[in-house]
Short mmCIF file of C-alpha atoms and ligand atoms in Angstrom, two decimals:
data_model
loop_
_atom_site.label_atom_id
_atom_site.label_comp_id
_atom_site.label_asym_id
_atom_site.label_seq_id
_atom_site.Cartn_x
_atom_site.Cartn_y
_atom_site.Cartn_z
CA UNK A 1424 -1.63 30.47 -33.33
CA UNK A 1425 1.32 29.43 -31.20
CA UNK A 1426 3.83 26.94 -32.98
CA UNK A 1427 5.54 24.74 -30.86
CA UNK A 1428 8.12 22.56 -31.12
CA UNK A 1429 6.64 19.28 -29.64
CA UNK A 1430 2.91 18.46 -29.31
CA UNK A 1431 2.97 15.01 -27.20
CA UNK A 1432 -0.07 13.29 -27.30
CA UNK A 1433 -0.87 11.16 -24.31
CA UNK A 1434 0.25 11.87 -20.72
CA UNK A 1435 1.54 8.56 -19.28
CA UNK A 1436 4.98 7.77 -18.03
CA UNK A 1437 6.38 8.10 -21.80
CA UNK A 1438 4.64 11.75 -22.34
CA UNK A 1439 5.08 13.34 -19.42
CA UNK A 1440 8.41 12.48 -18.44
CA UNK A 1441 9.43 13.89 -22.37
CA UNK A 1442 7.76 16.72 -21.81
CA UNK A 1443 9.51 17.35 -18.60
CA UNK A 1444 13.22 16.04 -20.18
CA UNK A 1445 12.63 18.87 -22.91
CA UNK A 1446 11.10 21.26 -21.05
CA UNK A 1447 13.99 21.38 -19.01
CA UNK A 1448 16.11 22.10 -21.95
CA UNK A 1449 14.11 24.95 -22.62
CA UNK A 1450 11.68 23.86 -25.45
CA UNK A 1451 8.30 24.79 -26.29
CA UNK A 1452 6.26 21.93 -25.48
CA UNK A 1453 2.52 21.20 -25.30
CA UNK A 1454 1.56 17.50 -23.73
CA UNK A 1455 -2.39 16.84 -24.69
CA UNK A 1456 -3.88 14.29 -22.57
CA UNK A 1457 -7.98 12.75 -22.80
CA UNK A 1458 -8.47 12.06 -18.65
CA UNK A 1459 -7.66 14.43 -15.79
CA UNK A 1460 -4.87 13.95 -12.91
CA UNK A 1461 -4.96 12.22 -10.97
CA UNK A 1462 -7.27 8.95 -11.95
CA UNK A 1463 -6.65 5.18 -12.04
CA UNK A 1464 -4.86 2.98 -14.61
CA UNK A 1465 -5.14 -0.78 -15.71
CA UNK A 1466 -1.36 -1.66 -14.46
CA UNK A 1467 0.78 -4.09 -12.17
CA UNK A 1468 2.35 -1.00 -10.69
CA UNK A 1469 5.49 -2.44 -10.26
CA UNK A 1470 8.26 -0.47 -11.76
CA UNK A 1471 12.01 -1.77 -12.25
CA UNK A 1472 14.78 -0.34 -10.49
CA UNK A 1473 15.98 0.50 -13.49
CA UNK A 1474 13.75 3.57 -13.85
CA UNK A 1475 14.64 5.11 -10.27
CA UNK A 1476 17.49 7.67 -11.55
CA UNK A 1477 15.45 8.81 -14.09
CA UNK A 1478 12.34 9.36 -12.22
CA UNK A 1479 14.61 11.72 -9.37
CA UNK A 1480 15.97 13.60 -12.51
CA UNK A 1481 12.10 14.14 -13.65
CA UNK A 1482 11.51 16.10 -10.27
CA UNK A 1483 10.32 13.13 -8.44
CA UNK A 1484 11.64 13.08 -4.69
CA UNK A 1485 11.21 8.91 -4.66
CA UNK A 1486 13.76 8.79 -1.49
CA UNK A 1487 10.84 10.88 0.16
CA UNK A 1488 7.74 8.83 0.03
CA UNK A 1489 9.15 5.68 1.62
CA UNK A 1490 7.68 3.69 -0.68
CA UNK A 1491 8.11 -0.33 -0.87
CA UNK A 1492 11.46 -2.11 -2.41
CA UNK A 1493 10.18 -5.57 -4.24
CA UNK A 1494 13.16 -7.61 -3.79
CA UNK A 1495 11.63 -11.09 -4.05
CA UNK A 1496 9.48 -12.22 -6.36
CA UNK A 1497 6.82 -15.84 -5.99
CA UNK A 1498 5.64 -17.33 -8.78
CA UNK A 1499 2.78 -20.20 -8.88
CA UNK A 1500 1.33 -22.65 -10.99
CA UNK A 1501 -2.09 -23.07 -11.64
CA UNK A 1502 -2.27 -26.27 -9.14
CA UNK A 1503 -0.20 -24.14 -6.74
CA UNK A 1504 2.95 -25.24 -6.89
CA UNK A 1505 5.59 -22.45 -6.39
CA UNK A 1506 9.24 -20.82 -6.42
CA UNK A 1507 9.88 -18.00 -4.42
CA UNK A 1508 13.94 -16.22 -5.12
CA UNK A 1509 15.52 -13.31 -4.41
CA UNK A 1510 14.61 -10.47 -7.11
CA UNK A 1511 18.05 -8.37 -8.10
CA UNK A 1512 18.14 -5.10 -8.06
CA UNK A 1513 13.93 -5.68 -7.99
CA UNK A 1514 11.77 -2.66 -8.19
CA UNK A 1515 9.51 -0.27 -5.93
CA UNK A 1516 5.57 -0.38 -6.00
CA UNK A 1517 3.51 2.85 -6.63
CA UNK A 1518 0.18 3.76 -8.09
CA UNK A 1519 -0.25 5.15 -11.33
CA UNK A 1520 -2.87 7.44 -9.89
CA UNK A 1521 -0.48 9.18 -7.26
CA UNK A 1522 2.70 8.75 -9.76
CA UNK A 1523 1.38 10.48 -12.95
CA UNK A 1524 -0.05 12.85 -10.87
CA UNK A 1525 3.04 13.97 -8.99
CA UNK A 1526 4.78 13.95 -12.97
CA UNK A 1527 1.85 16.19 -14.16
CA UNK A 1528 2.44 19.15 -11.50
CA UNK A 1529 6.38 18.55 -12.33
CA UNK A 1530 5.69 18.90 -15.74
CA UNK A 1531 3.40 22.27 -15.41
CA UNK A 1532 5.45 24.01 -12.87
CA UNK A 1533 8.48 23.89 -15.62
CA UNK A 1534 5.95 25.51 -17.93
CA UNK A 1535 4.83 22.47 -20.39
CA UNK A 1536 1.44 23.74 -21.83
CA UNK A 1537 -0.39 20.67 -20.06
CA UNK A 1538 -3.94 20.49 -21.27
CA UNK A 1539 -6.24 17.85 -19.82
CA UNK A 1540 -9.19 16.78 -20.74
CA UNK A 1541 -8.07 16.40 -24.46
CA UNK A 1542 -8.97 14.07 -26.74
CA UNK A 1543 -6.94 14.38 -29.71
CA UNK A 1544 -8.77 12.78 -32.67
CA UNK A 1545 -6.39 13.66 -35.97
CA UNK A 1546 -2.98 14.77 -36.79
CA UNK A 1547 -2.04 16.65 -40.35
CA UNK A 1548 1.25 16.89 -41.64
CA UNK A 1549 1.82 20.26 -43.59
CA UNK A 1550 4.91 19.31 -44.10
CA UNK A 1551 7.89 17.61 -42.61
CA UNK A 1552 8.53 20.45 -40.27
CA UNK A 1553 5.02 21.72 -39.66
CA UNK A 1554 1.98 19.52 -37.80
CA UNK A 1555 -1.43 20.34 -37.24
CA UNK A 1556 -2.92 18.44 -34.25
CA UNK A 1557 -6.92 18.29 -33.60
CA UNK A 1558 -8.45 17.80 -30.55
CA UNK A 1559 -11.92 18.38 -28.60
CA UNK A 1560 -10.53 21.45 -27.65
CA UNK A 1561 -8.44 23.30 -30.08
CA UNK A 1562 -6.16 22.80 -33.05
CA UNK A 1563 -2.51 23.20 -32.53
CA UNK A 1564 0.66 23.78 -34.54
CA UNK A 1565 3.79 22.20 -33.84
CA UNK A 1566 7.12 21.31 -35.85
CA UNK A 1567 7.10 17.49 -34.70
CA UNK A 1568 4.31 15.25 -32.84
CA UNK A 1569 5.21 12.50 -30.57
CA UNK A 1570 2.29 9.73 -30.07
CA UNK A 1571 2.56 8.23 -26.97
CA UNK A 1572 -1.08 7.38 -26.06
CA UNK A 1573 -0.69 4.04 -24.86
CA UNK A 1574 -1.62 0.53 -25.80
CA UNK A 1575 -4.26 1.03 -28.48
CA UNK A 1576 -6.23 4.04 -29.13
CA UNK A 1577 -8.92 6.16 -31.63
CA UNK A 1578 -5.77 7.69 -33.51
CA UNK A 1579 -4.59 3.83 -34.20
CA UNK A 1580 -7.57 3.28 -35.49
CA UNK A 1581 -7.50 7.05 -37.97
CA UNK A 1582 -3.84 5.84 -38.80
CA UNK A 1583 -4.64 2.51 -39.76
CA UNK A 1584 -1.99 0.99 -38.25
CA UNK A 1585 -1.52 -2.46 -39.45
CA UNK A 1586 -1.81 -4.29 -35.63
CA UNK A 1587 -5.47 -2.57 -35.88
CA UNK A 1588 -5.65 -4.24 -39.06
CA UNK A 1589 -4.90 -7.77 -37.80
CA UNK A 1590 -8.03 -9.10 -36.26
CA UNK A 1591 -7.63 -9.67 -32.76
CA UNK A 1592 -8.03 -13.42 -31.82
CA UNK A 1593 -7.24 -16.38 -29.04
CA UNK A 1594 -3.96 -15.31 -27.44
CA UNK A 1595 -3.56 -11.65 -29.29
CA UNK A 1596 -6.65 -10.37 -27.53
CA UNK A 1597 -5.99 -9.95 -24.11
CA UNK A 1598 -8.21 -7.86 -21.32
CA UNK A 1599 -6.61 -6.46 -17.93
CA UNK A 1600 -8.68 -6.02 -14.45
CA UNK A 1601 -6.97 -4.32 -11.69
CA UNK A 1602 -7.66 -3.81 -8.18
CA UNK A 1603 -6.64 -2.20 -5.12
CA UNK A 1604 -6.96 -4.32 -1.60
CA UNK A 1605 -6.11 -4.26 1.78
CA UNK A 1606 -3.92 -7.10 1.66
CA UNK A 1607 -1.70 -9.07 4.99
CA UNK A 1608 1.55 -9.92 2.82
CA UNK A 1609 5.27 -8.98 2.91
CA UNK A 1610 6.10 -5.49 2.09
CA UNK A 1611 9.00 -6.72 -0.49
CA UNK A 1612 7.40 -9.39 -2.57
CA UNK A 1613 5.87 -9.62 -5.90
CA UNK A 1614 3.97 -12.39 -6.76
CA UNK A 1615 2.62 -13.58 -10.04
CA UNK A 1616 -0.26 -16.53 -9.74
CA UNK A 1617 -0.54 -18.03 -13.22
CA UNK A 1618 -4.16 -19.41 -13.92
CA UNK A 1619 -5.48 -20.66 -17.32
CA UNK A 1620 -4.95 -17.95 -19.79
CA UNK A 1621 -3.82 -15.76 -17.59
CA UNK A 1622 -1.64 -14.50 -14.72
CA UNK A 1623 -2.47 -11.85 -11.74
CA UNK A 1624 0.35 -9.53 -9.97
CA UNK A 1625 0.53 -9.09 -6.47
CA UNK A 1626 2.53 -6.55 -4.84
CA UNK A 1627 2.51 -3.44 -2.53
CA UNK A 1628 2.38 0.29 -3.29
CA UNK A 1629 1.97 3.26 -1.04
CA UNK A 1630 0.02 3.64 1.79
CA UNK A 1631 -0.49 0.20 3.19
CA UNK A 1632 -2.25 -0.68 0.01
CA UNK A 1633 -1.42 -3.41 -2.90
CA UNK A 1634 -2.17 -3.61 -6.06
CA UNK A 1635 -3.86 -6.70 -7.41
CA UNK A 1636 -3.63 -6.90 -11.62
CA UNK A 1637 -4.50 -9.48 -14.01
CA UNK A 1638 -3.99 -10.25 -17.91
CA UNK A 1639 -6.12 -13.13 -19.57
CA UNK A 1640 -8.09 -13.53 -23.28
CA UNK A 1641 -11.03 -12.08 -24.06
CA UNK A 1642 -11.98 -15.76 -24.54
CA UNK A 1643 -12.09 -16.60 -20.88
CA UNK A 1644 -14.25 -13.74 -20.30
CA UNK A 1645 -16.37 -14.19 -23.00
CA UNK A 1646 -17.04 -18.00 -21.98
CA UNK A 1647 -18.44 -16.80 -18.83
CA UNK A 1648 -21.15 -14.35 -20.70
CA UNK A 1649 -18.56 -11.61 -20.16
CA UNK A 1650 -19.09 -11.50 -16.59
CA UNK A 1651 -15.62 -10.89 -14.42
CA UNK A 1652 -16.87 -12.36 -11.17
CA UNK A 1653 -17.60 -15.84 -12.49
CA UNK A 1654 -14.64 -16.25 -14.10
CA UNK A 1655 -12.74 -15.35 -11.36
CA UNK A 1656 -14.86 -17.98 -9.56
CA UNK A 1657 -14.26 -20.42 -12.02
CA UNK A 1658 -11.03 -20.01 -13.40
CA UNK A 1659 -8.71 -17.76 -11.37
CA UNK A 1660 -10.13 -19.75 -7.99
CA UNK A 1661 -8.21 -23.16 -9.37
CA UNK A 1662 -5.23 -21.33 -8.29
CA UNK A 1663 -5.17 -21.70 -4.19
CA UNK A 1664 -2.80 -18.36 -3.77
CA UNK A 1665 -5.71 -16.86 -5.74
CA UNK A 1666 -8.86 -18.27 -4.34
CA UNK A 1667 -7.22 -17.30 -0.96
CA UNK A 1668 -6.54 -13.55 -2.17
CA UNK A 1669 -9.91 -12.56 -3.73
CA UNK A 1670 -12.13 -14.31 -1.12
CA UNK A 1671 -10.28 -12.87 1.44
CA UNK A 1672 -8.78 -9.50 0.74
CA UNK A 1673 -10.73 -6.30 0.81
CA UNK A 1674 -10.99 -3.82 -1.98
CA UNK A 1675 -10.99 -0.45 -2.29
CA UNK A 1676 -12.66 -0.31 -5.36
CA UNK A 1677 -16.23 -1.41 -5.60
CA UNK A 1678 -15.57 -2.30 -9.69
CA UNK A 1679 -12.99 -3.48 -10.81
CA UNK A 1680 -10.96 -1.67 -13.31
CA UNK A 1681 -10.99 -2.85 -16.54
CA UNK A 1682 -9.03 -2.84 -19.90
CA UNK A 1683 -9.92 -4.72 -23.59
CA UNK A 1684 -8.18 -5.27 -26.97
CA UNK A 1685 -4.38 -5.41 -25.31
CA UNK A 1686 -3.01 -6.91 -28.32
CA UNK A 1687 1.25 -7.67 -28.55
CA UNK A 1688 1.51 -7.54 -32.24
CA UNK A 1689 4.80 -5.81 -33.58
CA UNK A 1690 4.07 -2.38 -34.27
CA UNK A 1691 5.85 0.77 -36.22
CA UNK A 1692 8.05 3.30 -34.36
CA UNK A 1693 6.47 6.12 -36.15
CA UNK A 1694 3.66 6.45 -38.51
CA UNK A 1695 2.85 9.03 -41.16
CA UNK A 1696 5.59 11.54 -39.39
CA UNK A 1697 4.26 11.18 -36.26
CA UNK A 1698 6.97 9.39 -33.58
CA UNK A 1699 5.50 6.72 -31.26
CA UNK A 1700 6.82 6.44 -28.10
CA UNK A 1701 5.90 3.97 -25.12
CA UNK A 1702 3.28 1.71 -25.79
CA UNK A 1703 2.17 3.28 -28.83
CA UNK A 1704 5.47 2.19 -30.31
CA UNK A 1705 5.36 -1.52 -28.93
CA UNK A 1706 4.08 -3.19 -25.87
CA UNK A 1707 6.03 -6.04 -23.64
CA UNK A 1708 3.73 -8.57 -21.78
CA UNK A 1709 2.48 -7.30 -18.71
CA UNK A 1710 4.45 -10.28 -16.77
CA UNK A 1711 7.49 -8.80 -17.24
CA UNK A 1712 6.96 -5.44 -14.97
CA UNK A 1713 8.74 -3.50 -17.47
CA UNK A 1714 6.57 -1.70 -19.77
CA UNK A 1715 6.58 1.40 -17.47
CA UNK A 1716 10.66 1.39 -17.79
CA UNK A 1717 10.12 0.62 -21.54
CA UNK A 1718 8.37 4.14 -21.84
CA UNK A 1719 10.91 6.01 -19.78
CA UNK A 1720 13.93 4.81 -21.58
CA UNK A 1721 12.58 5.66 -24.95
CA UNK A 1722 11.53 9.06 -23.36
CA UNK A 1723 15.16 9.62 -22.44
CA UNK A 1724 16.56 8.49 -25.74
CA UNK A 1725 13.70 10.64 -28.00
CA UNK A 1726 15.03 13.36 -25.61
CA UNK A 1727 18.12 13.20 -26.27
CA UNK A 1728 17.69 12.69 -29.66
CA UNK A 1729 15.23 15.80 -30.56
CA UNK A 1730 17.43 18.56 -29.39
CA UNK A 1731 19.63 17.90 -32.17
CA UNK A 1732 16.99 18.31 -34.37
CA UNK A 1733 15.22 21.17 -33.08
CA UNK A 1734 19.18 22.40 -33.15
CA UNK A 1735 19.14 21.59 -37.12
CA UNK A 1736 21.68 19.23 -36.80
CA UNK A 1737 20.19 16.60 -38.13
CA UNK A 1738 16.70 16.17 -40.41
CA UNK A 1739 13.34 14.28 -40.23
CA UNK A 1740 14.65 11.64 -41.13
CA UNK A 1741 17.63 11.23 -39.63
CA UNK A 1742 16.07 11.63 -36.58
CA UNK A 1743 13.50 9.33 -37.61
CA UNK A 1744 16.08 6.79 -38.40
CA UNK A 1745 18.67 7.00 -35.46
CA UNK A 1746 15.34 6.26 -32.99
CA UNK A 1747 13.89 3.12 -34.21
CA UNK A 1748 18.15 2.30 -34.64
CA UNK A 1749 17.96 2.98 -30.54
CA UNK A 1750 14.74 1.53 -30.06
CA UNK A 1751 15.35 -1.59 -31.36
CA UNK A 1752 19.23 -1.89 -29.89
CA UNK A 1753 17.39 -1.49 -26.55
CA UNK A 1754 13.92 -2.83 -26.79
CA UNK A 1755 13.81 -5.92 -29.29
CA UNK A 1756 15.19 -9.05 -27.49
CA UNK A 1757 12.99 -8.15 -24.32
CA UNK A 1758 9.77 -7.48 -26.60
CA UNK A 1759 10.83 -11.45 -27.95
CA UNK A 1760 11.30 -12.77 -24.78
CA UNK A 1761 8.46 -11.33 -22.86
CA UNK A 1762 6.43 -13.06 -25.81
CA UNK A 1763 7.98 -16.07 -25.29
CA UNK A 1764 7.54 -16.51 -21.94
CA UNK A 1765 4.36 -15.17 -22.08
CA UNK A 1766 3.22 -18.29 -24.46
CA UNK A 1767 4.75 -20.99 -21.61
CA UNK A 1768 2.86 -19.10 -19.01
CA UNK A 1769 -0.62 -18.65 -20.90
CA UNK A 1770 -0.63 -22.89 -21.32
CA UNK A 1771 -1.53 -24.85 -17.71
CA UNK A 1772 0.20 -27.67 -18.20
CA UNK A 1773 3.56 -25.87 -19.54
CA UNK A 1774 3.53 -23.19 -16.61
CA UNK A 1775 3.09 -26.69 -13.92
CA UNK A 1776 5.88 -28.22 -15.60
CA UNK A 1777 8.15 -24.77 -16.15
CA UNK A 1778 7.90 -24.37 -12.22
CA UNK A 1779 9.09 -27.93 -11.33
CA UNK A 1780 11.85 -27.53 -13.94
CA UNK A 1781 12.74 -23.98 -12.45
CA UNK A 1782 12.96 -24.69 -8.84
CA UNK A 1783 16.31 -26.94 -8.69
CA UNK A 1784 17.77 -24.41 -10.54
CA UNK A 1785 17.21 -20.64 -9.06
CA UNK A 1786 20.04 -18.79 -11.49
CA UNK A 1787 17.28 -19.74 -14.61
CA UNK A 1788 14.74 -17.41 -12.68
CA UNK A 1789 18.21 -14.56 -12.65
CA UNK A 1790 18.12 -15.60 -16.67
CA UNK A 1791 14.97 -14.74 -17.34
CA UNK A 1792 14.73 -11.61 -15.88
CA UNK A 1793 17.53 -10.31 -17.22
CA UNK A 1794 16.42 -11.23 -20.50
CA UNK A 1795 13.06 -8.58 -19.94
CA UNK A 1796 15.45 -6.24 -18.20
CA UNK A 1797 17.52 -3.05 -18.63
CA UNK A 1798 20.02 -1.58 -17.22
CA UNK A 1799 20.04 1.91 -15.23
CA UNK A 1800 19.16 4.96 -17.23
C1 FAD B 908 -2.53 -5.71 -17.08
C2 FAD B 908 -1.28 -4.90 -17.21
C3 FAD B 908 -0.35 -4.87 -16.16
C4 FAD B 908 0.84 -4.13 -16.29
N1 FAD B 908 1.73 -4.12 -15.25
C5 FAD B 908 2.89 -3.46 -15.37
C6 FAD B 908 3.84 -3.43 -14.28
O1 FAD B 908 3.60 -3.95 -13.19
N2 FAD B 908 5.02 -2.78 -14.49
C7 FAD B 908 5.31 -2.14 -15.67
O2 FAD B 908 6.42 -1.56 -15.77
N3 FAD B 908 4.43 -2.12 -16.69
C8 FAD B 908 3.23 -2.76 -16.57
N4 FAD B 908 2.32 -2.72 -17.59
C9 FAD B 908 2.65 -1.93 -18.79
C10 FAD B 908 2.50 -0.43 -18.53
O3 FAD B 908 1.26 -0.13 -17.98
C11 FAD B 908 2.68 0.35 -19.85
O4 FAD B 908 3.75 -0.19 -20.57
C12 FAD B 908 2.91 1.84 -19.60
O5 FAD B 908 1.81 2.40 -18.94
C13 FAD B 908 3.17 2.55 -20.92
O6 FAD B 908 3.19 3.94 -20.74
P1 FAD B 908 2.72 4.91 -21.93
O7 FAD B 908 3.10 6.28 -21.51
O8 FAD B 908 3.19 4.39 -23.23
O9 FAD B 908 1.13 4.75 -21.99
P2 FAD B 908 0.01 5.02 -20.91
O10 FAD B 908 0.52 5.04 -19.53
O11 FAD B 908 -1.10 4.06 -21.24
O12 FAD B 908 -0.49 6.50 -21.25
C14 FAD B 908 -1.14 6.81 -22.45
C15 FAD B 908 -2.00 8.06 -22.18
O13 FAD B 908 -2.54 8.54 -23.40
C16 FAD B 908 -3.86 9.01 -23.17
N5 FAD B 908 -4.55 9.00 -24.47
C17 FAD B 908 -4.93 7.92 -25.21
N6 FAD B 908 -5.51 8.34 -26.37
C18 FAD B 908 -5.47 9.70 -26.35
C19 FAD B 908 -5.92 10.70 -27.26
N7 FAD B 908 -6.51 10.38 -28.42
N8 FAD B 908 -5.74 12.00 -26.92
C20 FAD B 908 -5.14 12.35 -25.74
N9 FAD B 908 -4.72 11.43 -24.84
C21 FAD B 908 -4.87 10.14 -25.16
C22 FAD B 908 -4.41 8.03 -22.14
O14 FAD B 908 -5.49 8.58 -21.39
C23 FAD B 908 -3.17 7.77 -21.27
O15 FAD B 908 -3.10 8.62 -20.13
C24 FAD B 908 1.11 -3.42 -17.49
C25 FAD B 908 0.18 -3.44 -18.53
C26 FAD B 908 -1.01 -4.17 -18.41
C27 FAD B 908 -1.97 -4.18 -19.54
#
C-alpha cells in the first residue's frame, strides 16, 4: 500500500487549495472527497479580496474570467430601512460549482491523488507518524491527516467532538437555502436583507447570474411544518427588498438548495491527531463573507507549516502546537465578532435600531468589517 504524506479529507476551498500548496512543493498527497466536481454548495459566494493572490498562486487565472468586483455593500432592516456604503477593498462573486471545479483539475494536473466519490467514514492512528484512513473505497496510509470536511460531518459525529455533543438549540441551530436567479441589480453590490432570524445575501457571480443565500433557525422552519416556501412567504416577505426579490426574480434551480445543523459553537483545531482545517476547525457567521478566506488562510499557514515537519524539523506536536498558535493569532477576534454581530442581526428590533444608529455614521460600517476581515495573503 502506498504511504503518503498527507491524506486531506474533504475537497472544499481549505482541501484543495492544501493539496495544491503542497503538491507544488513536491509532496505526496492524496485529497478524498464524498461528491463529484463540479456540483453546487450551500454558500453566499462572495469571497474577500483578501483571498485573490492566493487563489492566482493556486493556478487560478481570476484576471481571466472577468468576473464581478463587489465594492458596495446594502444592508436592510426587517421594515426596510437601509444603508448602502462603499465596501473597501470588497470582494469578487463566483460559484462554488465553477470555482472548486477549476481548483480540482489544478489540483490533479500537479499530480494530487484526487479521488471523488469518497466518503471517508474513520481514521486510525498507528502511531503519531502513521494514519490509516477508511473510506467507501479503499483504506489508505499516510504519515499525517488533515480534516477539512466542512461545517459538520459523519466523522464529527465518530470523533465525538464536543460541539456534536452540545445539543443544538434556538440560535445554535441554523439551516442555509441558496439559490441561483436571474436577477436586474448592479454588478458591484452585495446586499444583505435581515428578516427575523435570519439574513439573505445578494450578489452577482459569473455569467449574468447571482447568487441568492440565506441563514435562519431551524425554529423558523420548523414553525412553518418545515416547509421553505411558507416561510419565505411569511417571514422573509416582511422584508420589502425581499418580497420584491423572490416574487420577482427567476431561478435557475427548481429546489432550492438546502443545508441543516450549521451550528457556531467553538470547536478544536485538531482532534485525536487528526488537524482540522477550514470549517472543520471553526466556522464564522455566514454574514461576514469570510469563511471561504478563513479556509484559504489556514490552508496557506498548515502549508507552510507541514514542510517543516515532513522535513523533520519539528515533531507532532510542535507542529500541532505552532497551528492552533497561528490559528488563533489570525482567526479568534473575527470568529467573536462575527458572533456578535450575528446576535444584533438575528433580533428585529436590534437590527431596525442598529441601521438607524449606523447610517449618520458610515466609518462604523468600515469598523465592522474590518473587525471580520484579513489582510492579503
Ligand atoms: C448560508 C451560508 C452562506 C455563506 N456565505 C459565504 C460567503 O458569501 N463568503 C464566504 O467567504 N463564506 C461563506 N460561507 C462560509 C463558507 O461556505 C465556508 O466557510 C467554506 O466553504 C469553508 O470551506 P471548507 O473547505 O472548510 O469546507 P467546504 O467547502 O464545506 O468543503 C468540505 C468538503 O468536505 C466534503 N466532505 C464532508 N464529509 C466528508 C467525508 N466524510 N469524506 C469525504 N469528503 C467529505 C464535502 O463534500 C465538501 O466538499 C457561507 C456559509 C453558509 C452556511
Amino acid at each position: 500500500m502506498q504511504k503518503f504524506d498527507c491524506i486531506i479529507i474533504g475537497g472544499g476551498l481549505g482541501g484543495l487549495t492544501l493539496s495544491i500548496q503542497l503538491a507544488k512543493k513536491g509532496y505526496q498527497i492524496a485529497l478524498l472527497e464524498k461528491e463529484t466536481y463540479p456540483f453546487h454548495k450551500v454558500c453566499g459566494e462572495y469571497i474577500a479580496m483578501e483571498s485573490w493572490n492566493y487563489l492566482i498562486n493556486c493556478g487560478i487565472q481570476l484576471p481571466n474570467l472577468h468576473l464581478p468586483r463587489l465594492e458596495k455593500l446594502k444592508v436592510s432592516a426587517p421594515n426596510g430601512n437601509f444603508i448602502e456604503h462603499q465596501l473597501k477593498p470588497g470582494g469578487f462573486g463566483i460559484s462554488r460549482h465553477k470555482l472548486d471545479h477549476l481548483l480540482a483539475l489544478e489540483a490533479k494536473k500537479l499530480g494530487v491523488n484526487l479521488i471523488e466519490n469518497c466518503k471517508v467514514n474513520d481514521v486510525t492512528e498507528i502511531n503519531e507518524n502513521h494514519y490509516l484512513v477508511h473510506s467507501n473505497i479503499e483504506t489508505i496510509e499516510a504519515k499525517i491527516v488533515v480534516g477539512s470536511y466542512g461545517k459538520r460531518s459523519n466523522l464529527d459525529v465518530k470523533l465525538n467532538r464536543d460541539f456534536i455533543q452540545n445539543k443544538a438549540k434556538g440560535l445554535n441551530n441554523y439551516i442555509g437555502i441558496k439559490y441561483h436567479v436571474k436577477a436586474n441589480l448592479p454588478n458591484d453590490i452585495i446586499e444583505l436583507h435581515n428578516f427575523k432570524n435570519g439574513y439573505c445575501g445578494i450578489s452577482k457571480i459569473e455569467e449574468e447570474k447571482y447568487c441568492m443565500c440565506y441563514l435562519t433557525t431551524a425554529q423558523n422552519l420548523k414553525e412553518h411544518n418545515g416547509n421553505i416556501k411558507k416561510m419565505e412567504e411569511s417571514v422573509l416577505y416582511k422584508n420589502p427588498f425581499l418580497k420584491k426579490y423572490f416574487t420577482s426574480f427567476e431561478s435557475f434551480y427548481e429546489e432550492p438548495l438546502a443545508i441543516s445543523q450549521i451550528n457556531f459553537s467553538n470547536k478544536t483545531q485538531h482532534e485525536n491527531g487528526i488537524i482540522m482545517l477550514g470549517d472543520a476547525a471553526g466556522l464564522i457567521t455566514p454574514l461576514c463573507g469570510n469563511g471561504m478566506s478563513m479556509a484559504m488562510k489556514a490552508a496557506k499557514i498548515l502549508s507552510e507549516l507541514l514542510p517543516q515537519y515532513f522535513e523533520n524539523e519539528i515533531n507532532k506536536s510542535h507542529l500541532t502546537a505552532k497551528y492552533v498558535f497561528q490559528w488563533k493569532q489570525n482567526f479568534s477576534t473575527r470568529l467573536w465578532a462575527g458572533r456578535k454581530i450575528q446576535g444584533v442581526f438575528g433580533n428585529e428590533m436590534m437590527t431596525n435600531l442598529l441601521i438607524n444608529a449606523i447610517k449618520p455614521m458610515p466609518f462604523l460600517v468600515n469598523k465592522l468589517v474590518s473587525l471580520t476581515h484579513g489582510k492579503s495573503f
